[in-house]
Tab-separated table of C-alpha atoms in Angstrom:
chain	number	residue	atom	x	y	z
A	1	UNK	CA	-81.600	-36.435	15.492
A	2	UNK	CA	-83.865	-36.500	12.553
A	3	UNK	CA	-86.865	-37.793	14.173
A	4	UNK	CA	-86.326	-34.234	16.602
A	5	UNK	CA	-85.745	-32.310	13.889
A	6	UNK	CA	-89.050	-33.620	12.337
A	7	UNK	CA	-91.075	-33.296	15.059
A	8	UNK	CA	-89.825	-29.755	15.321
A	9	UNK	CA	-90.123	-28.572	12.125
A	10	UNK	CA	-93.982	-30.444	11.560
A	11	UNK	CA	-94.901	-28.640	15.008
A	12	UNK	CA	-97.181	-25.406	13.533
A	13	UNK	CA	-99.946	-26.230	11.571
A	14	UNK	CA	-100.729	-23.847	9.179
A	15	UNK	CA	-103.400	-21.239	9.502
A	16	UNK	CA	-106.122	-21.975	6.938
A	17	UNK	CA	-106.375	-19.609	4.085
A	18	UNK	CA	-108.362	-20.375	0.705
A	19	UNK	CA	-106.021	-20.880	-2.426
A	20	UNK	CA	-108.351	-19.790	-4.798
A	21	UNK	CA	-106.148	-20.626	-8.553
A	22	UNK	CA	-106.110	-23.560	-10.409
A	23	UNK	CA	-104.591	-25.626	-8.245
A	24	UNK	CA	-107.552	-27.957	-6.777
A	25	UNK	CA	-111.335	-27.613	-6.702
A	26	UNK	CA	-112.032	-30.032	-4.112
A	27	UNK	CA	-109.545	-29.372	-1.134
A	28	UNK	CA	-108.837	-26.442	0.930
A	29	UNK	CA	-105.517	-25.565	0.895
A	30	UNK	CA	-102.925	-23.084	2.252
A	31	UNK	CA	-100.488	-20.996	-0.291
A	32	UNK	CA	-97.421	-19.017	0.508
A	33	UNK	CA	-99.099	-16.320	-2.595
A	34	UNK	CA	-100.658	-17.175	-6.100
A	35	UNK	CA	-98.878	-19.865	-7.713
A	36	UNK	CA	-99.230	-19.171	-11.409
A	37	UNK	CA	-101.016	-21.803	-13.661
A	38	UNK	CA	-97.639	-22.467	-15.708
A	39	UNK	CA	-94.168	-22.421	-14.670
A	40	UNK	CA	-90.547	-23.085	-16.114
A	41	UNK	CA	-89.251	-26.792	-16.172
A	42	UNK	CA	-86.818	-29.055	-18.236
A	43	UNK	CA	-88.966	-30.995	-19.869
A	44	UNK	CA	-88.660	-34.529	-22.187
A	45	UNK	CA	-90.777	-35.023	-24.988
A	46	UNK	CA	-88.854	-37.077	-27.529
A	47	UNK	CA	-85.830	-39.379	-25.700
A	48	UNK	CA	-82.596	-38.860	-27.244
A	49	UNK	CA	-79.283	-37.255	-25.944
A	50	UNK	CA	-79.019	-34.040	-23.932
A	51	UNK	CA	-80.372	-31.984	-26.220
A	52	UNK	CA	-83.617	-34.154	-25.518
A	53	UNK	CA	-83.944	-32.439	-22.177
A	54	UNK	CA	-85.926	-28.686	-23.758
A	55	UNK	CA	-86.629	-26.100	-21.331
A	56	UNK	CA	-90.170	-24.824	-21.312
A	57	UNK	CA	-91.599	-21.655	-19.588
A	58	UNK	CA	-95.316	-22.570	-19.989
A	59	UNK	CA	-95.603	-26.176	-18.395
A	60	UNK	CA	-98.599	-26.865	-16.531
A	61	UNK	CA	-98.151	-26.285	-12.540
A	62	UNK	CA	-99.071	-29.565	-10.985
A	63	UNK	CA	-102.219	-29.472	-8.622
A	64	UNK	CA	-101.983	-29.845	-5.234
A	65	UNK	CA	-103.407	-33.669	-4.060
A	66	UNK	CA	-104.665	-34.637	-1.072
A	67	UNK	CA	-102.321	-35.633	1.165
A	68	UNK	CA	-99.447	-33.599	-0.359
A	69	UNK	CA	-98.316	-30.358	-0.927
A	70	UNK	CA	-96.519	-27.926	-3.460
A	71	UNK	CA	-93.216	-27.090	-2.842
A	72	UNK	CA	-90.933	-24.410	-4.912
A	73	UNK	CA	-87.954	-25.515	-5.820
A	74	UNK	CA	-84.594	-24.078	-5.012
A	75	UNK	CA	-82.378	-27.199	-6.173
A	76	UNK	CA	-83.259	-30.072	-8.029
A	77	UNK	CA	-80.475	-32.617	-7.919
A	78	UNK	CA	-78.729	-34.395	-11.226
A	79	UNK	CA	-78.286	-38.332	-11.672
A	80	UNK	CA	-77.524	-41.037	-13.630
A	81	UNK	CA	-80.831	-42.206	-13.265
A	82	UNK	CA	-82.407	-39.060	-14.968
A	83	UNK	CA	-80.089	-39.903	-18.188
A	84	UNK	CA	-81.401	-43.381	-18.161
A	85	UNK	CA	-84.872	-41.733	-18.247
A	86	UNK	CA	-84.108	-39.490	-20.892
A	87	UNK	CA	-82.522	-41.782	-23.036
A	88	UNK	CA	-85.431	-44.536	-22.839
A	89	UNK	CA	-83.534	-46.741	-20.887
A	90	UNK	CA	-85.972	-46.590	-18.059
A	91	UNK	CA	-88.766	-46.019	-20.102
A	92	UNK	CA	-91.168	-42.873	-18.764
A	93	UNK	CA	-94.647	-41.975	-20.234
A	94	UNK	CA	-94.037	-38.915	-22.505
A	95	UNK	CA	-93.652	-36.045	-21.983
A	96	UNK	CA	-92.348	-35.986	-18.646
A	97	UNK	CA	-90.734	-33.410	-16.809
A	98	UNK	CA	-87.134	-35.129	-15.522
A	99	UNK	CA	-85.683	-35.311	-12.321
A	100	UNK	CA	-86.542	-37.071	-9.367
A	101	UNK	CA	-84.649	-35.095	-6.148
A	102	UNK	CA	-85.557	-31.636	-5.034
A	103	UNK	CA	-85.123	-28.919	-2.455
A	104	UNK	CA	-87.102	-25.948	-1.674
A	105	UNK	CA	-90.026	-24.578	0.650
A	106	UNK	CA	-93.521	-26.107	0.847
A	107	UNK	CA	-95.988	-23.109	-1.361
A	108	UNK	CA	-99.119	-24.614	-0.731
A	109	UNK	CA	-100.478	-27.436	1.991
A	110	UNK	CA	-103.543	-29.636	1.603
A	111	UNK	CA	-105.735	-30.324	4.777
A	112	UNK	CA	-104.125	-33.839	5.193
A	113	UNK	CA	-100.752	-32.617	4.894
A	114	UNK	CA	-101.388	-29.450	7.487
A	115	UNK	CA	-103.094	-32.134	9.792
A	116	UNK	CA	-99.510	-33.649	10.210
A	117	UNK	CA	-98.125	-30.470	11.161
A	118	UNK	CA	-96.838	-29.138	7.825
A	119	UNK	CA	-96.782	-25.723	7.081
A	120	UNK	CA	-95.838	-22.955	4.071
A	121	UNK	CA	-92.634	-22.236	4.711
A	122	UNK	CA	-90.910	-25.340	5.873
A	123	UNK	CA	-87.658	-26.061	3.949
A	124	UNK	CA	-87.910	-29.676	2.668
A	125	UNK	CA	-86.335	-32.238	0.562
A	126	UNK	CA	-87.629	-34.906	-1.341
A	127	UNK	CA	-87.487	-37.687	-4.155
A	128	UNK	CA	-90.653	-37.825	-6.996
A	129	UNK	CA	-90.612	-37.171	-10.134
A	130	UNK	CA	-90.727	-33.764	-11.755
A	131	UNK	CA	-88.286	-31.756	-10.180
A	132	UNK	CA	-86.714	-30.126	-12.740
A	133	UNK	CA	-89.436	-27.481	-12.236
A	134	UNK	CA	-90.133	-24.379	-10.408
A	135	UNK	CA	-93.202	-26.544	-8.705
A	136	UNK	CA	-93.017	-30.196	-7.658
A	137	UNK	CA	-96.579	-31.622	-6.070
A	138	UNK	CA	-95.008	-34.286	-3.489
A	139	UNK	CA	-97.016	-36.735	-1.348
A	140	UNK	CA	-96.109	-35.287	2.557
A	141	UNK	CA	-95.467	-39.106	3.101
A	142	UNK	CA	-91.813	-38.210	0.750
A	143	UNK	CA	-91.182	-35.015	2.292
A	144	UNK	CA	-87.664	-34.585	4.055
A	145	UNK	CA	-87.744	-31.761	6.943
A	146	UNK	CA	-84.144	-30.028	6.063
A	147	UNK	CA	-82.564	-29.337	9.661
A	148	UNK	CA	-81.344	-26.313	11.170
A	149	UNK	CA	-77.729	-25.948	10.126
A	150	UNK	CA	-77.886	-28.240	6.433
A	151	UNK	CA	-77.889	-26.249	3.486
A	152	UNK	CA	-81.183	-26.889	0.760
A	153	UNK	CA	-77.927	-27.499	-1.643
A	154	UNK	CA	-76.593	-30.102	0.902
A	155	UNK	CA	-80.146	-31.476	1.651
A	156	UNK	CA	-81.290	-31.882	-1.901
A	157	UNK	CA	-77.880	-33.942	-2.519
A	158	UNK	CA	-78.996	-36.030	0.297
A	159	UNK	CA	-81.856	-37.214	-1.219
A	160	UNK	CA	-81.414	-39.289	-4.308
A	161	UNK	CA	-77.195	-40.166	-3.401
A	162	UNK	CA	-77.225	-39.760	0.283
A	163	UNK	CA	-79.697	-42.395	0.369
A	164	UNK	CA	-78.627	-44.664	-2.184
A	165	UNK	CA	-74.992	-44.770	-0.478
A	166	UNK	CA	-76.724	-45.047	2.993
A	167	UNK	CA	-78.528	-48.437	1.579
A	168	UNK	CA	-75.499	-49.563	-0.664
A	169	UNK	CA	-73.863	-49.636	2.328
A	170	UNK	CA	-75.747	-50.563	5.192
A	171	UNK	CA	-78.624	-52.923	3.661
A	172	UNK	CA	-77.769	-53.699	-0.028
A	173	UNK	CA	-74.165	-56.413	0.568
A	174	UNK	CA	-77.029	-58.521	2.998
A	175	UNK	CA	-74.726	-58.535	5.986
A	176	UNK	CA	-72.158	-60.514	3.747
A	177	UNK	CA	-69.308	-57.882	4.657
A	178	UNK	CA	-68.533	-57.378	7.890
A	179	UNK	CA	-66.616	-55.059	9.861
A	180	UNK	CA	-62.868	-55.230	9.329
A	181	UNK	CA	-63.547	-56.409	5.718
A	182	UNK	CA	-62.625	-55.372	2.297
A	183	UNK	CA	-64.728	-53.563	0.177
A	184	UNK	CA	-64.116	-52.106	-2.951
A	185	UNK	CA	-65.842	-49.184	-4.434
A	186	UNK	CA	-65.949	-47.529	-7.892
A	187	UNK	CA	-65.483	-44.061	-8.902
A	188	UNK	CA	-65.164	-42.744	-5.048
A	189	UNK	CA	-63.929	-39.397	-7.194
A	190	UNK	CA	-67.709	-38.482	-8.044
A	191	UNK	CA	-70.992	-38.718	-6.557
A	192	UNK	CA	-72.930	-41.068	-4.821
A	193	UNK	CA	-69.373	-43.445	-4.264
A	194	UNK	CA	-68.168	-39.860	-2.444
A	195	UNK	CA	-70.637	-40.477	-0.250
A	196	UNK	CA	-70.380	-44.438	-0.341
A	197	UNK	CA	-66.611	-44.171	0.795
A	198	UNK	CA	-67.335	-42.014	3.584
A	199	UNK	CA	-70.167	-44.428	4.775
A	200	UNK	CA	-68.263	-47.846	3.879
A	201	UNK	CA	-65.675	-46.075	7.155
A	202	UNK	CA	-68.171	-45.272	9.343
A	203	UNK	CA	-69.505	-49.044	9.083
A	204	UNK	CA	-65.750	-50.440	9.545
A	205	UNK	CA	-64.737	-51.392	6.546
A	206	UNK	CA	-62.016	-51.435	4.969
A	207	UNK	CA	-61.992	-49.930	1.935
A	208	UNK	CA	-59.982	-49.337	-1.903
A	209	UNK	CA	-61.402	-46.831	-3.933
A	210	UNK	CA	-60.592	-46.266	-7.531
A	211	UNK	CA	-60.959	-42.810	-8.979
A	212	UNK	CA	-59.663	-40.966	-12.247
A	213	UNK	CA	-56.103	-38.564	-11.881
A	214	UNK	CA	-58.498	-35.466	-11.959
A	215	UNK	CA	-60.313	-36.415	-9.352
A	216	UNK	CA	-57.724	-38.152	-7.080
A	217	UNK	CA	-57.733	-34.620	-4.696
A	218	UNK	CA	-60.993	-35.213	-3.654
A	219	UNK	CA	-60.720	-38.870	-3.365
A	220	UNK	CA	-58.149	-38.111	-1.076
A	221	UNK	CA	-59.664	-36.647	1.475
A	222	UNK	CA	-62.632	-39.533	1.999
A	223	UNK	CA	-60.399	-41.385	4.350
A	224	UNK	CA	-59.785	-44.475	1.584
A	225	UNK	CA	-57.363	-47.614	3.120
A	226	UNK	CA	-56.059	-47.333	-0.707
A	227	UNK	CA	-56.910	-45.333	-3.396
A	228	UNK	CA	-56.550	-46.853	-7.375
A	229	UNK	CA	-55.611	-43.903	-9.321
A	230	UNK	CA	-56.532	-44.374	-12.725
A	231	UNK	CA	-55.563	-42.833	-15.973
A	232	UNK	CA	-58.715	-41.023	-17.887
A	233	UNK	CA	-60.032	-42.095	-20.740
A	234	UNK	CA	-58.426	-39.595	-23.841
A	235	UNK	CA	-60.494	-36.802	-24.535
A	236	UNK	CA	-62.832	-37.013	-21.255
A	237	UNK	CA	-62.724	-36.782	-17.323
A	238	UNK	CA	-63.591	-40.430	-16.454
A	239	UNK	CA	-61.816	-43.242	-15.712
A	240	UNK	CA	-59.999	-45.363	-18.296
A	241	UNK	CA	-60.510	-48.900	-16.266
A	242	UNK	CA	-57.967	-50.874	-18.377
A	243	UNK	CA	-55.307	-48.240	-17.691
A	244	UNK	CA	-54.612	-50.489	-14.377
A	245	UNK	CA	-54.577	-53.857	-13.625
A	246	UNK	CA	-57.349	-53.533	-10.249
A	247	UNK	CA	-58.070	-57.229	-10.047
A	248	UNK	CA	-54.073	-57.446	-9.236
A	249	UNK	CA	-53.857	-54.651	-7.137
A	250	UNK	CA	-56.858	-55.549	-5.180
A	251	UNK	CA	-55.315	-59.500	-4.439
A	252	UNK	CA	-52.157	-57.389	-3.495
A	253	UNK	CA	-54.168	-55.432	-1.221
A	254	UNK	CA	-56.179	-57.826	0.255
A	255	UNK	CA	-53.628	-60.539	0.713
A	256	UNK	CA	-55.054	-62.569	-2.237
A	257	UNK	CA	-58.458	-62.674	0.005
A	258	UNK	CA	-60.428	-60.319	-2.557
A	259	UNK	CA	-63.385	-58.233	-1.532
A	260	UNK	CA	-66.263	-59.054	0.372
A	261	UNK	CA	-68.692	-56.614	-1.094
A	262	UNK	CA	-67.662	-54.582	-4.573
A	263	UNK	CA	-70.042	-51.590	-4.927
A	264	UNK	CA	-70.364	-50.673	-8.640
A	265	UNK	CA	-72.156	-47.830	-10.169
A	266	UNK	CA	-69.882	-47.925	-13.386
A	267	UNK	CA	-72.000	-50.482	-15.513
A	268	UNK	CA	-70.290	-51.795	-18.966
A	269	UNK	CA	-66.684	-50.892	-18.160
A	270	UNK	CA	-66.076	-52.825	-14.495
A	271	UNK	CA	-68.696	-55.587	-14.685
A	272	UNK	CA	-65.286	-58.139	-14.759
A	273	UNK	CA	-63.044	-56.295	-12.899
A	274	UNK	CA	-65.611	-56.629	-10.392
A	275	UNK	CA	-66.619	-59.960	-10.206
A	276	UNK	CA	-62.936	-60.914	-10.532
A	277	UNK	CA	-62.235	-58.895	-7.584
A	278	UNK	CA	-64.926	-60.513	-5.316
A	279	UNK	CA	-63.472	-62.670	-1.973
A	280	UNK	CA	-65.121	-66.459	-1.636
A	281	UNK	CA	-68.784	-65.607	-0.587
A	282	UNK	CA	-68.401	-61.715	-1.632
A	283	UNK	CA	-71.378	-59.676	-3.026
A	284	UNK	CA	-71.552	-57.998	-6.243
A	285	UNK	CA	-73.462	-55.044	-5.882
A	286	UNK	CA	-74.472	-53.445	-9.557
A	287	UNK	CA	-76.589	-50.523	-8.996
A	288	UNK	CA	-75.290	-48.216	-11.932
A	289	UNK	CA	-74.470	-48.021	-15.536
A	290	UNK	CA	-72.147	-44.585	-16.132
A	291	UNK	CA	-70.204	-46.426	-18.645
A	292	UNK	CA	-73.224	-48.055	-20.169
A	293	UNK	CA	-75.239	-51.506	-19.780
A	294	UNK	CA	-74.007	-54.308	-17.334
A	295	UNK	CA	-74.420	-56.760	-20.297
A	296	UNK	CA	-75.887	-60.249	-19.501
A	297	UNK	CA	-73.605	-63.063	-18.151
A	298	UNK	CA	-74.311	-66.478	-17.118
A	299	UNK	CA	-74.868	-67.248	-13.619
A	300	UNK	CA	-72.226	-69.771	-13.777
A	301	UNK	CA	-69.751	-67.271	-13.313
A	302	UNK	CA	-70.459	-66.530	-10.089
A	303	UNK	CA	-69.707	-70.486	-8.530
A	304	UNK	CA	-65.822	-70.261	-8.385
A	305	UNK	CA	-66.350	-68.390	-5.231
A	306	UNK	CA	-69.730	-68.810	-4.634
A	307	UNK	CA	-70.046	-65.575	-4.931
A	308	UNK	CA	-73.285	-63.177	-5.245
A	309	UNK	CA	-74.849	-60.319	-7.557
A	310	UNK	CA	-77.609	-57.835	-6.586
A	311	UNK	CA	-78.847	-54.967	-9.170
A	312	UNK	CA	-80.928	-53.095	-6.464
A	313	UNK	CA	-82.594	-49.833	-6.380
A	314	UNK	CA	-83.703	-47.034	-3.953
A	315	UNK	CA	-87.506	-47.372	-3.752
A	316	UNK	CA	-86.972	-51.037	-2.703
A	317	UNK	CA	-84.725	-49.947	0.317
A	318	UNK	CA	-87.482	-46.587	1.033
A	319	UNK	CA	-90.468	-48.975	1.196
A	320	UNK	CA	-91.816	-47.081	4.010
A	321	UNK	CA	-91.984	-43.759	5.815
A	322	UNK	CA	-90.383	-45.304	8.364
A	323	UNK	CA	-87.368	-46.806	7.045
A	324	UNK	CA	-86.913	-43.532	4.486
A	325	UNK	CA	-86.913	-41.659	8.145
A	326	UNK	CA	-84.638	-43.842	9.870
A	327	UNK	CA	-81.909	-43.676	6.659
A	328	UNK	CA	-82.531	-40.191	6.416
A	329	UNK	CA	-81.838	-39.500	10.115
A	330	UNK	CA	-78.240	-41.391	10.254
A	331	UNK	CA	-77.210	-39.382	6.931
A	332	UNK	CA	-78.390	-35.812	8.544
A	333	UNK	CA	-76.964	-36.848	11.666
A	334	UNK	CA	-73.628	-37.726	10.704
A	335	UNK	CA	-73.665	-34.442	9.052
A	336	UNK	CA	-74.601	-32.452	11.601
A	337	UNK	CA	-71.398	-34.444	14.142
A	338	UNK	CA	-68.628	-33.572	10.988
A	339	UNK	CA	-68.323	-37.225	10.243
A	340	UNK	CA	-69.730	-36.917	6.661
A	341	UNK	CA	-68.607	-34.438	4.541
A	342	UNK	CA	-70.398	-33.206	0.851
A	343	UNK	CA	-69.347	-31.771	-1.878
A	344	UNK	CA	-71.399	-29.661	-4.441
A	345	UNK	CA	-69.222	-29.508	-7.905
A	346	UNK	CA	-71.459	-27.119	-9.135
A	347	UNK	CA	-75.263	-25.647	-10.091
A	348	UNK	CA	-76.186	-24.981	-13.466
A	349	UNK	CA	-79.121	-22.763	-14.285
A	350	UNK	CA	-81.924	-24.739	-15.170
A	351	UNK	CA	-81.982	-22.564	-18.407
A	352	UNK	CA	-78.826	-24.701	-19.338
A	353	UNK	CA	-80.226	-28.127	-18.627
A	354	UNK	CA	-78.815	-30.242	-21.213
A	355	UNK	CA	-75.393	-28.571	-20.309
A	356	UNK	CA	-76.207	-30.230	-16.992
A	357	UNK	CA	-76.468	-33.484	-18.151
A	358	UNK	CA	-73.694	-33.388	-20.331
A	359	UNK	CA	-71.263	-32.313	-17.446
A	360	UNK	CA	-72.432	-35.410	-15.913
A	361	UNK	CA	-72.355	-37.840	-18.448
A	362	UNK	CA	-68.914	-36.414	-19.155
A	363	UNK	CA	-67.413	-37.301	-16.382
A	364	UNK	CA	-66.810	-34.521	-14.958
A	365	UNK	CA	-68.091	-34.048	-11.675
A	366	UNK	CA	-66.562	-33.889	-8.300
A	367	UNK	CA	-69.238	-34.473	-5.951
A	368	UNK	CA	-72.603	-33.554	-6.531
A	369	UNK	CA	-74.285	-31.317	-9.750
A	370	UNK	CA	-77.534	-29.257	-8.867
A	371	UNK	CA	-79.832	-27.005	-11.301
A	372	UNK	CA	-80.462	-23.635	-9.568
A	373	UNK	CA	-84.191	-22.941	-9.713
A	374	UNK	CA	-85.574	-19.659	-9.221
């Protein structure tokens, strides 16, 4: 369905017209109107806490490339990842401007880029950096033609989480879980493990999700074989993991079997509840750290069940156009059929962007958080 909905949208190539701003001296390009020479965007040029994250209204716009294009930004998606890259964690070349998930329409086109079909206008999505901006400059290789009938909100949260859940789910466990089998899932209440759930069912698993009390509503309604209701943590919106004994619950569950794949974007706070929940031969899969760190632990953990660990990422699992396509085309398509459903908590101006991050760090979110752009 997406491969149609590419071809159909990268049909038109754009009629030629000069850009004659800043943007490039070297390649003709096509421009939906003057794109000004600066432009509003979050930007991070000391790490630190939220407050890090300083809105500025005269940032360079990036220059086209060849082989990419411009697009103006609608939505630019929040995640975890973008804390981790504004605290240091993930160390970034200062200043940068933070994000790395957008959604708008293509403003200007380079030759290579209109060759493929692209054209000013198009509604896209995509994952570089930058997109806490008015202006992103993405290669057309990481562009994302939105379909008729999926919101640029919806699209844009397809990008960074879709994906990630679409590979956590499909590629990431190695074929160590099959259908029928128990997997377990943290924090199904927010984000990315919303979409996870949703995606674990649709492979055949079976699957427990934990979640916090104020979030249990919509963890309801992702179709869950059982759902771990946690207390919250005093004073916050996340999950207090000691407030239930899981490792029981999931034996009880499971018939004392244990999971064959645990899927854990929590970090710090579930590391052991994880492992301990693992079936002989079961998967560890760490790919976040909301609660802070996975801390280092001796590999000699892991032989009472033989068990495995993987701490994988998204650009590993996107290695190609192709395979970014092909992931992209199963999310949009289960969309499209009713069989996956999003939710957007909320969009913050991108005027308020450490308010942004600080709703997500929080805790508080219920599916995905978005900065308006305009």
């Amino acid at each position: 369905m997406f491969a149609t909905a590419s071809r159909r949208v990268f049909q038109n190539v754009a009629s030629a017209s000069a850009c004659t701003n800043n943007l490039t001296a070297f390649f003709p390009v096509r421009c939906m109107s003057s794109i000004p020479s600066t432009m509003k965007a979050a930007v991070v040029r000391e790490v630190g806490d939220a407050h890090a994250l300083k809105v500025e209204t005269d940032f360079p716009t990036p220059e086209l490339k060849a082989g990419g294009v411009i697009v103006k930004n609608q939505f630019a998606g929040i995640n975890f990842i973008d804390t981790y890259h504004r605290k240091g964690l993930y160390p970034r070349d200062l200043p940068f401007v933070g994000g790395q998930e957008g959604g708008g329409t293509v403003a200007a086109v380079s030759d290579e880029a209109a060759a493929q079909g692209i054209k000013v206008g198009d509604p896209v999505a995509y994952s570089v950096f930058g997109s806490y901006a008015q202006y992103t400059a993405v290669p057309a290789a990481k562009l994302l033609p939105v379909p008729d009938g999926v919101g640029l909100d919806v699209a844009t949260s397809c990008v960074v989480q879709g994906l990630t859940a679409h590979y956590l789910t499909s590629s990431a466990h190695a074929d160590l879980i099959k259908e029928g089998e128990w997997c377990l899932i943290h924090g199904v209440g927010g984000g990315t493990c919303q979409w996870a759930a949703q995606m674990a069912k649709l492979r055949g698993f079976k699957v427990i999700g934990t979640c916090s009390k104020g979030k249990s509503d919509i963890a309801k309604t992702l179709g869950c074989d059982e759902l771990i209701v946690l207390d919250e943590v005093p004073g916050a919106s996340y999950e207090d993991y000691e407030s239930v004994d899981i490792v029981s619950r999931v034996m009880e569950v499971t018939d004392g079997k244990g999971c064959k794949a645990v899927i854990d974007g929590i970090g710090k706070s579930t590391v052991d509840i994880s492992i301990n929940s693992l079936a002989h031969r079961g998967i560890f899969i760490s790919f976040g750290n909301a609660s802070g760190a996975v801390p280092a632990f001796p590999v000699l953990r892991l032989i009472g069940k033989s068990a495995y660990v993987t701490r994988p990422k998204l650009l590993d699992y996107t290695v190609d156009r192709a395979e970014l396509v092909s992931r992209a085309d199963e999310i949009f398509g289960w969309l499209k059929d009713g069989k996956l459903n999003v939710s957007v908590d909320c969009a913050f101006p991108l005027d308020e962007a450490a308010e942004g991050h600080l709703y997500l760090e929080a805790g508080k979110s219920k599916g995905k958080v978005l900065y308006k752009i305009d």
